[in-house]
Short mmCIF file of C-alpha atoms in Angstrom, two decimals:
data_model
loop_
_atom_site.label_atom_id
_atom_site.label_comp_id
_atom_site.label_asym_id
_atom_site.label_seq_id
_atom_site.Cartn_x
_atom_site.Cartn_y
_atom_site.Cartn_z
CA MET Q 1 0.00 0.00 0.00
CA ASP Q 2 2.94 2.35 0.63
CA GLU Q 3 3.81 2.09 -3.06
CA LEU Q 4 0.31 3.20 -4.11
CA THR Q 5 0.45 6.04 -1.59
CA ARG Q 6 3.75 7.31 -3.05
CA ASP Q 7 2.66 6.90 -6.69
CA ASN Q 8 -0.75 5.61 -7.76
CA HIS Q 9 0.55 4.96 -11.29
CA GLY Q 10 -2.62 6.44 -12.77
CA PHE Q 11 -4.91 4.08 -10.88
CA GLU Q 12 -6.02 6.56 -8.19
CA GLY Q 13 -9.03 5.74 -6.05
CA ARG Q 14 -8.97 1.97 -6.55
CA SER Q 15 -8.47 -0.61 -3.84
CA VAL Q 16 -5.97 -3.44 -4.19
CA GLU Q 17 -8.94 -5.78 -4.71
CA GLU Q 18 -10.26 -3.59 -7.54
CA LEU Q 19 -6.83 -3.39 -9.14
CA GLY Q 20 -6.63 -7.17 -9.07
CA GLN Q 21 -9.69 -7.30 -11.35
CA ASP Q 22 -8.60 -4.47 -13.67
CA THR Q 23 -7.19 -5.61 -17.03
CA GLU Q 24 -5.39 -2.27 -17.47
CA TRP Q 25 -3.62 -2.84 -14.12
CA HIS Q 26 -2.64 -6.34 -15.26
CA GLU Q 27 -1.15 -4.90 -18.45
CA TYR Q 28 0.74 -2.30 -16.41
CA VAL Q 29 2.09 -4.98 -14.05
CA PHE Q 30 3.11 -7.33 -16.86
CA THR Q 31 4.97 -4.61 -18.78
CA GLY Q 32 6.86 -2.96 -15.95
CA GLY Q 33 4.87 -2.85 -12.77
CA THR Q 34 5.62 -1.31 -9.42
CA GLY Q 35 8.56 -3.55 -8.49
CA THR Q 36 6.63 -4.52 -5.33
CA VAL Q 37 4.34 -7.25 -4.04
CA LEU Q 38 1.53 -5.39 -5.86
CA ASP Q 39 2.82 -6.94 -9.09
CA PHE Q 40 1.37 -10.31 -8.08
CA PRO Q 41 -2.41 -10.17 -8.63
CA LEU Q 42 -3.09 -13.76 -7.57
CA MET Q 43 -2.33 -15.97 -4.58
CA ILE Q 44 -2.27 -19.68 -5.28
CA GLU Q 45 -2.29 -22.67 -2.94
CA ALA Q 46 1.00 -23.65 -1.32
CA GLY Q 47 1.22 -26.92 -3.26
CA ASP Q 48 0.50 -25.42 -6.70
CA ASN Q 49 3.29 -25.20 -9.27
CA ASP Q 50 1.62 -22.85 -11.77
CA ASP Q 51 3.51 -20.18 -13.67
CA GLY Q 52 3.22 -16.58 -12.47
CA PRO Q 53 2.32 -13.96 -11.85
CA PHE Q 54 1.34 -15.10 -8.40
CA ILE Q 55 2.24 -15.20 -4.74
CA ARG Q 56 2.51 -18.68 -3.25
CA PRO Q 57 2.79 -19.43 0.46
CA LEU Q 58 5.44 -21.96 1.40
CA THR Q 59 4.41 -25.46 2.38
CA ASP Q 60 5.20 -26.66 5.91
CA ASP Q 61 8.01 -28.83 4.52
CA GLU Q 62 9.53 -25.86 2.70
CA VAL Q 63 9.51 -23.80 5.91
CA ARG Q 64 10.98 -26.63 7.98
CA ALA Q 65 13.87 -26.97 5.51
CA TRP Q 66 15.35 -23.72 6.92
CA ALA Q 67 13.38 -23.35 10.18
CA PRO Q 68 13.09 -26.90 11.59
CA HIS Q 69 10.76 -25.84 14.42
CA GLY Q 70 8.23 -24.53 11.83
CA ARG Q 71 7.75 -21.05 13.33
CA PRO Q 72 10.40 -18.90 11.68
CA THR Q 73 11.33 -15.50 13.01
CA TYR Q 74 12.17 -12.51 10.83
CA ASP Q 75 15.87 -13.01 11.58
CA GLU Q 76 15.74 -16.69 10.54
CA TRP Q 77 13.90 -15.81 7.32
CA ASP Q 78 16.35 -13.01 6.52
CA ALA Q 79 19.34 -15.30 7.18
CA ALA Q 80 17.81 -18.04 5.00
CA LEU Q 81 17.44 -15.59 2.11
CA ASP Q 82 20.98 -14.23 2.57
CA SER Q 83 22.51 -17.72 2.73
CA GLU Q 84 20.47 -18.95 -0.26
CA ARG Q 85 18.95 -21.77 1.84
CA LEU Q 86 15.69 -20.16 0.76
CA ASP Q 87 15.41 -19.83 -3.01
CA TYR Q 88 13.93 -17.00 -4.97
CA PRO Q 89 11.16 -18.12 -7.32
CA GLY Q 90 11.23 -17.51 -11.07
CA ARG Q 91 10.29 -14.36 -12.97
CA ALA Q 92 6.79 -13.02 -12.19
CA GLN Q 93 6.55 -15.23 -9.10
CA GLY Q 94 6.61 -14.52 -5.39
CA ASN Q 95 6.54 -16.47 -2.17
CA CYS Q 96 5.38 -15.65 1.32
CA THR Q 97 5.45 -17.14 4.78
CA VAL Q 98 4.25 -16.24 8.25
CA LEU Q 99 6.97 -14.94 10.57
CA TYR Q 100 6.73 -15.31 14.34
CA ARG Q 101 7.85 -13.37 17.39
CA ASP Q 102 7.69 -15.03 20.81
CA GLY Q 103 5.85 -17.96 19.19
CA ARG Q 104 3.06 -15.75 17.84
CA PRO Q 105 2.46 -14.83 14.18
CA MET Q 106 3.54 -11.20 13.69
CA GLN Q 107 4.48 -10.57 10.06
CA ILE Q 108 4.38 -12.00 6.59
CA GLY Q 109 7.65 -12.24 4.73
CA TYR Q 110 7.35 -11.66 0.97
CA TRP Q 111 10.07 -12.24 -1.63
CA GLY Q 112 10.16 -12.86 -5.31
CA VAL Q 113 10.99 -11.66 -8.77
CA THR Q 114 8.74 -9.18 -10.57
CA ALA Q 115 7.88 -9.36 -14.26
CA ASP Q 116 9.70 -6.13 -15.15
#
């Protein structure tokens, strides 16, 4: 949402949900986009292997590969990305996972590669 606040890219007054249904927004995203999570108009199931553009949550097994206890913190997620234990998906694809603090869900970590 911060990206749309800074620059609405000509789509002023529309919610993220409305943008997700707008074919002009899709064209904008697929030919350059915002360079943010907004470039992924669809979330698929964790086990799906479809091509993008989409956001896909990690499966439990994928999380446990770098956070064996299954409740990763921000620091563990960041270290997994830096060490390449956690892969980046292909072009026009993103991943996400819940991040925990003191055993409670606190954030969602997003990472990926935009279509631009």
